[in-house]
């Protein structure tokens, strides 16, 4: 009986994988909607990473670079269109949903967590390592995180790393951060805006850094012309490739930068 059960399980798994592979779209890509980027994985690993991550609806995979993009949207959503992209593979989460995703489809895991589904355990795990790109400026270390998160979730994820959302104290630091963002842009990230730790959540119009508590008026700031302009609707701070700042609704999702004193 155990052998029969094992064979049934293997056959079911093979059918599930076939469904997933049969529905892959070759030389197609959903651009500019990625939640996170994962290098050096197989197409199957890419699909599995999408399955266990809250908010992932589809994925892109570049065969020549063994490179995976997890998307927070899919081509089933209105106005989302796939582009012709040689070498890329596109797949949707539900095409892998029979055996591989049944334990995670109704997961209550938060976006900063991965769902873990096995025969003897169901739960959520938190990443406690920098999964982005690390760079140093003086005695500070910065982790440029390849995930789209709301401001509060980004703050929480930085805390798990023993860090905090980026705080910019001087013109020199702001310039160096913008240079690092531009270097990442040239590599592979078409992303202009990143969460920092600034907000006026405590009192409308009074901006301060969340971790240190320092007020912008007492320190350096680099507001873009006309900013802040969102009133009570936009209470969290983004920085850009140019080093200019702008306010944004805290619930919106962007990449983010974690900062701490040496050593993630």
mmCIF file with all atom_site columns, C-alpha atoms in Angstrom, residues 87-212:
data_model
loop_
_atom_site.group_PDB
_atom_site.id
_atom_site.type_symbol
_atom_site.label_atom_id
_atom_site.label_alt_id
_atom_site.label_comp_id
_atom_site.label_asym_id
_atom_site.label_entity_id
_atom_site.label_seq_id
_atom_site.pdbx_PDB_ins_code
_atom_site.Cartn_x
_atom_site.Cartn_y
_atom_site.Cartn_z
_atom_site.occupancy
_atom_site.B_iso_or_equiv
_atom_site.pdbx_formal_charge
_atom_site.auth_seq_id
_atom_site.auth_comp_id
_atom_site.auth_asym_id
_atom_site.auth_atom_id
_atom_site.pdbx_PDB_model_num
ATOM 1   C CA . UNK A 1 87  ? 15.027 34.461 -24.040 1.00 0.00 ? 87  UNK A CA 1
ATOM 2   C CA . UNK A 1 88  ? 12.450 35.184 -21.340 1.00 0.00 ? 88  UNK A CA 1
ATOM 3   C CA . UNK A 1 89  ? 9.804  32.764 -20.022 1.00 0.00 ? 89  UNK A CA 1
ATOM 4   C CA . UNK A 1 90  ? 6.552  33.894 -18.392 1.00 0.00 ? 90  UNK A CA 1
ATOM 5   C CA . UNK A 1 91  ? 4.349  31.835 -16.074 1.00 0.00 ? 91  UNK A CA 1
ATOM 6   C CA . UNK A 1 92  ? 1.329  32.400 -13.811 1.00 0.00 ? 92  UNK A CA 1
ATOM 7   C CA . UNK A 1 93  ? 1.039  31.121 -10.262 1.00 0.00 ? 93  UNK A CA 1
ATOM 8   C CA . UNK A 1 94  ? -2.213 29.223 -10.724 1.00 0.00 ? 94  UNK A CA 1
ATOM 9   C CA . UNK A 1 95  ? -0.703 26.971 -13.396 1.00 0.00 ? 95  UNK A CA 1
ATOM 10  C CA . UNK A 1 96  ? 1.332  25.317 -10.625 1.00 0.00 ? 96  UNK A CA 1
ATOM 11  C CA . UNK A 1 97  ? -1.508 25.178 -8.132  1.00 0.00 ? 97  UNK A CA 1
ATOM 12  C CA . UNK A 1 98  ? -2.490 21.490 -7.877  1.00 0.00 ? 98  UNK A CA 1
ATOM 13  C CA . UNK A 1 99  ? 0.122  19.680 -5.787  1.00 0.00 ? 99  UNK A CA 1
ATOM 14  C CA . UNK A 1 100 ? 2.759  22.323 -5.200  1.00 0.00 ? 100 UNK A CA 1
ATOM 15  C CA . UNK A 1 101 ? 0.628  25.194 -3.949  1.00 0.00 ? 101 UNK A CA 1
ATOM 16  C CA . UNK A 1 102 ? -2.327 23.622 -2.150  1.00 0.00 ? 102 UNK A CA 1
ATOM 17  C CA . UNK A 1 103 ? -0.767 24.265 1.275   1.00 0.00 ? 103 UNK A CA 1
ATOM 18  C CA . UNK A 1 104 ? 0.019  27.906 0.512   1.00 0.00 ? 104 UNK A CA 1
ATOM 19  C CA . UNK A 1 105 ? -2.901 29.082 -1.621  1.00 0.00 ? 105 UNK A CA 1
ATOM 20  C CA . UNK A 1 106 ? -4.848 30.259 1.436   1.00 0.00 ? 106 UNK A CA 1
ATOM 21  C CA . UNK A 1 107 ? -1.797 31.241 3.452   1.00 0.00 ? 107 UNK A CA 1
ATOM 22  C CA . UNK A 1 108 ? -2.177 33.973 6.061   1.00 0.00 ? 108 UNK A CA 1
ATOM 23  C CA . UNK A 1 109 ? 1.519  34.826 5.792   1.00 0.00 ? 109 UNK A CA 1
ATOM 24  C CA . UNK A 1 110 ? 2.388  38.489 5.549   1.00 0.00 ? 110 UNK A CA 1
ATOM 25  C CA . UNK A 1 111 ? 4.251  39.858 2.540   1.00 0.00 ? 111 UNK A CA 1
ATOM 26  C CA . UNK A 1 112 ? 7.561  39.854 4.431   1.00 0.00 ? 112 UNK A CA 1
ATOM 27  C CA . UNK A 1 113 ? 7.144  36.104 5.070   1.00 0.00 ? 113 UNK A CA 1
ATOM 28  C CA . UNK A 1 114 ? 7.368  32.923 3.042   1.00 0.00 ? 114 UNK A CA 1
ATOM 29  C CA . UNK A 1 115 ? 4.754  30.194 3.374   1.00 0.00 ? 115 UNK A CA 1
ATOM 30  C CA . UNK A 1 116 ? 6.138  26.803 4.402   1.00 0.00 ? 116 UNK A CA 1
ATOM 31  C CA . UNK A 1 117 ? 3.955  23.850 3.427   1.00 0.00 ? 117 UNK A CA 1
ATOM 32  C CA . UNK A 1 118 ? 5.041  20.281 4.065   1.00 0.00 ? 118 UNK A CA 1
ATOM 33  C CA . UNK A 1 119 ? 3.455  17.005 5.114   1.00 0.00 ? 119 UNK A CA 1
ATOM 34  C CA . UNK A 1 120 ? 4.092  17.671 8.794   1.00 0.00 ? 120 UNK A CA 1
ATOM 35  C CA . UNK A 1 121 ? 4.269  21.466 9.067   1.00 0.00 ? 121 UNK A CA 1
ATOM 36  C CA . UNK A 1 122 ? 2.444  24.531 7.822   1.00 0.00 ? 122 UNK A CA 1
ATOM 37  C CA . UNK A 1 123 ? 3.627  27.974 8.782   1.00 0.00 ? 123 UNK A CA 1
ATOM 38  C CA . UNK A 1 124 ? 5.455  31.156 7.832   1.00 0.00 ? 124 UNK A CA 1
ATOM 39  C CA . UNK A 1 125 ? 9.136  32.025 7.863   1.00 0.00 ? 125 UNK A CA 1
ATOM 40  C CA . UNK A 1 126 ? 10.859 35.393 8.000   1.00 0.00 ? 126 UNK A CA 1
ATOM 41  C CA . UNK A 1 127 ? 14.020 36.347 6.154   1.00 0.00 ? 127 UNK A CA 1
ATOM 42  C CA . UNK A 1 128 ? 16.710 37.560 8.554   1.00 0.00 ? 128 UNK A CA 1
ATOM 43  C CA . UNK A 1 129 ? 19.409 38.188 5.945   1.00 0.00 ? 129 UNK A CA 1
ATOM 44  C CA . UNK A 1 130 ? 19.948 40.894 3.356   1.00 0.00 ? 130 UNK A CA 1
ATOM 45  C CA . UNK A 1 131 ? 18.531 39.424 0.148   1.00 0.00 ? 131 UNK A CA 1
ATOM 46  C CA . UNK A 1 132 ? 19.369 42.530 -1.867  1.00 0.00 ? 132 UNK A CA 1
ATOM 47  C CA . UNK A 1 133 ? 22.630 44.280 -2.731  1.00 0.00 ? 133 UNK A CA 1
ATOM 48  C CA . UNK A 1 134 ? 24.893 45.464 0.084   1.00 0.00 ? 134 UNK A CA 1
ATOM 49  C CA . UNK A 1 135 ? 27.048 48.584 -0.170  1.00 0.00 ? 135 UNK A CA 1
ATOM 50  C CA . UNK A 1 136 ? 29.069 50.594 2.347   1.00 0.00 ? 136 UNK A CA 1
ATOM 51  C CA . UNK A 1 137 ? 29.490 54.297 2.944   1.00 0.00 ? 137 UNK A CA 1
ATOM 52  C CA . UNK A 1 138 ? 31.998 54.948 5.710   1.00 0.00 ? 138 UNK A CA 1
ATOM 53  C CA . UNK A 1 139 ? 30.978 52.985 8.793   1.00 0.00 ? 139 UNK A CA 1
ATOM 54  C CA . UNK A 1 140 ? 27.418 52.423 7.545   1.00 0.00 ? 140 UNK A CA 1
ATOM 55  C CA . UNK A 1 141 ? 26.125 49.497 5.550   1.00 0.00 ? 141 UNK A CA 1
ATOM 56  C CA . UNK A 1 142 ? 23.140 49.705 3.221   1.00 0.00 ? 142 UNK A CA 1
ATOM 57  C CA . UNK A 1 143 ? 20.988 46.881 1.900   1.00 0.00 ? 143 UNK A CA 1
ATOM 58  C CA . UNK A 1 144 ? 19.034 47.701 -1.265  1.00 0.00 ? 144 UNK A CA 1
ATOM 59  C CA . UNK A 1 145 ? 16.112 45.299 -0.998  1.00 0.00 ? 145 UNK A CA 1
ATOM 60  C CA . UNK A 1 146 ? 14.629 43.768 -4.160  1.00 0.00 ? 146 UNK A CA 1
ATOM 61  C CA . UNK A 1 147 ? 11.048 43.603 -2.866  1.00 0.00 ? 147 UNK A CA 1
ATOM 62  C CA . UNK A 1 148 ? 7.965  45.754 -3.310  1.00 0.00 ? 148 UNK A CA 1
ATOM 63  C CA . UNK A 1 149 ? 6.593  46.431 0.184   1.00 0.00 ? 149 UNK A CA 1
ATOM 64  C CA . UNK A 1 150 ? 4.487  49.043 1.910   1.00 0.00 ? 150 UNK A CA 1
ATOM 65  C CA . UNK A 1 151 ? 6.359  51.478 4.141   1.00 0.00 ? 151 UNK A CA 1
ATOM 66  C CA . UNK A 1 152 ? 5.348  49.716 7.377   1.00 0.00 ? 152 UNK A CA 1
ATOM 67  C CA . UNK A 1 153 ? 6.284  46.257 6.055   1.00 0.00 ? 153 UNK A CA 1
ATOM 68  C CA . UNK A 1 154 ? 9.599  47.593 4.756   1.00 0.00 ? 154 UNK A CA 1
ATOM 69  C CA . UNK A 1 155 ? 10.276 49.051 8.205   1.00 0.00 ? 155 UNK A CA 1
ATOM 70  C CA . UNK A 1 156 ? 9.481  45.689 9.778   1.00 0.00 ? 156 UNK A CA 1
ATOM 71  C CA . UNK A 1 157 ? 11.737 43.791 7.376   1.00 0.00 ? 157 UNK A CA 1
ATOM 72  C CA . UNK A 1 158 ? 14.656 46.145 8.062   1.00 0.00 ? 158 UNK A CA 1
ATOM 73  C CA . UNK A 1 159 ? 14.140 45.593 11.788  1.00 0.00 ? 159 UNK A CA 1
ATOM 74  C CA . UNK A 1 160 ? 14.412 41.818 11.249  1.00 0.00 ? 160 UNK A CA 1
ATOM 75  C CA . UNK A 1 161 ? 17.845 42.438 9.730   1.00 0.00 ? 161 UNK A CA 1
ATOM 76  C CA . UNK A 1 162 ? 18.934 44.354 12.814  1.00 0.00 ? 162 UNK A CA 1
ATOM 77  C CA . UNK A 1 163 ? 18.701 47.542 10.749  1.00 0.00 ? 163 UNK A CA 1
ATOM 78  C CA . UNK A 1 164 ? 16.289 50.399 10.060  1.00 0.00 ? 164 UNK A CA 1
ATOM 79  C CA . UNK A 1 165 ? 14.903 52.163 7.007   1.00 0.00 ? 165 UNK A CA 1
ATOM 80  C CA . UNK A 1 166 ? 17.374 54.558 5.420   1.00 0.00 ? 166 UNK A CA 1
ATOM 81  C CA . UNK A 1 167 ? 17.928 57.892 7.146   1.00 0.00 ? 167 UNK A CA 1
ATOM 82  C CA . UNK A 1 168 ? 19.829 60.581 5.213   1.00 0.00 ? 168 UNK A CA 1
ATOM 83  C CA . UNK A 1 169 ? 21.644 63.099 7.387   1.00 0.00 ? 169 UNK A CA 1
ATOM 84  C CA . UNK A 1 170 ? 23.874 65.097 5.042   1.00 0.00 ? 170 UNK A CA 1
ATOM 85  C CA . UNK A 1 171 ? 24.221 66.302 1.460   1.00 0.00 ? 171 UNK A CA 1
ATOM 86  C CA . UNK A 1 172 ? 27.207 63.999 1.029   1.00 0.00 ? 172 UNK A CA 1
ATOM 87  C CA . UNK A 1 173 ? 25.273 60.922 2.143   1.00 0.00 ? 173 UNK A CA 1
ATOM 88  C CA . UNK A 1 174 ? 22.328 61.834 -0.087  1.00 0.00 ? 174 UNK A CA 1
ATOM 89  C CA . UNK A 1 175 ? 24.664 62.183 -3.082  1.00 0.00 ? 175 UNK A CA 1
ATOM 90  C CA . UNK A 1 176 ? 26.390 58.861 -2.369  1.00 0.00 ? 176 UNK A CA 1
ATOM 91  C CA . UNK A 1 177 ? 23.057 57.058 -1.979  1.00 0.00 ? 177 UNK A CA 1
ATOM 92  C CA . UNK A 1 178 ? 21.798 58.482 -5.285  1.00 0.00 ? 178 UNK A CA 1
ATOM 93  C CA . UNK A 1 179 ? 25.036 57.352 -6.980  1.00 0.00 ? 179 UNK A CA 1
ATOM 94  C CA . UNK A 1 180 ? 24.564 53.824 -5.634  1.00 0.00 ? 180 UNK A CA 1
ATOM 95  C CA . UNK A 1 181 ? 20.935 53.771 -6.813  1.00 0.00 ? 181 UNK A CA 1
ATOM 96  C CA . UNK A 1 182 ? 22.045 54.871 -10.259 1.00 0.00 ? 182 UNK A CA 1
ATOM 97  C CA . UNK A 1 183 ? 24.668 52.110 -10.393 1.00 0.00 ? 183 UNK A CA 1
ATOM 98  C CA . UNK A 1 184 ? 21.984 49.530 -9.546  1.00 0.00 ? 184 UNK A CA 1
ATOM 99  C CA . UNK A 1 185 ? 19.730 51.025 -12.218 1.00 0.00 ? 185 UNK A CA 1
ATOM 100 C CA . UNK A 1 186 ? 22.461 50.515 -14.810 1.00 0.00 ? 186 UNK A CA 1
ATOM 101 C CA . UNK A 1 187 ? 22.842 46.869 -13.798 1.00 0.00 ? 187 UNK A CA 1
ATOM 102 C CA . UNK A 1 188 ? 19.262 45.608 -13.958 1.00 0.00 ? 188 UNK A CA 1
ATOM 103 C CA . UNK A 1 189 ? 16.724 47.533 -11.881 1.00 0.00 ? 189 UNK A CA 1
ATOM 104 C CA . UNK A 1 190 ? 14.466 49.957 -13.789 1.00 0.00 ? 190 UNK A CA 1
ATOM 105 C CA . UNK A 1 191 ? 13.395 51.454 -10.464 1.00 0.00 ? 191 UNK A CA 1
ATOM 106 C CA . UNK A 1 192 ? 13.483 55.158 -9.617  1.00 0.00 ? 192 UNK A CA 1
ATOM 107 C CA . UNK A 1 193 ? 11.818 55.446 -6.188  1.00 0.00 ? 193 UNK A CA 1
ATOM 108 C CA . UNK A 1 194 ? 12.790 53.783 -2.880  1.00 0.00 ? 194 UNK A CA 1
ATOM 109 C CA . UNK A 1 195 ? 11.345 53.962 0.630   1.00 0.00 ? 195 UNK A CA 1
ATOM 110 C CA . UNK A 1 196 ? 13.326 55.713 3.351   1.00 0.00 ? 196 UNK A CA 1
ATOM 111 C CA . UNK A 1 197 ? 12.556 56.009 7.057   1.00 0.00 ? 197 UNK A CA 1
ATOM 112 C CA . UNK A 1 198 ? 11.057 59.496 6.911   1.00 0.00 ? 198 UNK A CA 1
ATOM 113 C CA . UNK A 1 199 ? 7.397  60.234 7.703   1.00 0.00 ? 199 UNK A CA 1
ATOM 114 C CA . UNK A 1 200 ? 5.004  62.769 9.207   1.00 0.00 ? 200 UNK A CA 1
ATOM 115 C CA . UNK A 1 201 ? 2.752  60.096 10.694  1.00 0.00 ? 201 UNK A CA 1
ATOM 116 C CA . UNK A 1 202 ? 3.119  61.592 14.168  1.00 0.00 ? 202 UNK A CA 1
ATOM 117 C CA . UNK A 1 203 ? 1.934  65.079 13.232  1.00 0.00 ? 203 UNK A CA 1
ATOM 118 C CA . UNK A 1 204 ? 0.840  66.281 9.810   1.00 0.00 ? 204 UNK A CA 1
ATOM 119 C CA . UNK A 1 205 ? 3.511  68.434 8.166   1.00 0.00 ? 205 UNK A CA 1
ATOM 120 C CA . UNK A 1 206 ? 6.170  67.694 10.783  1.00 0.00 ? 206 UNK A CA 1
ATOM 121 C CA . UNK A 1 207 ? 8.624  65.347 9.104   1.00 0.00 ? 207 UNK A CA 1
ATOM 122 C CA . UNK A 1 208 ? 11.068 63.241 11.070  1.00 0.00 ? 208 UNK A CA 1
ATOM 123 C CA . UNK A 1 209 ? 13.143 60.076 10.756  1.00 0.00 ? 209 UNK A CA 1
ATOM 124 C CA . UNK A 1 210 ? 11.432 57.058 12.280  1.00 0.00 ? 210 UNK A CA 1
ATOM 125 C CA . UNK A 1 211 ? 14.455 55.364 13.873  1.00 0.00 ? 211 UNK A CA 1
ATOM 126 C CA . UNK A 1 212 ? 16.430 58.316 15.285  1.00 0.00 ? 212 UNK A CA 1
#
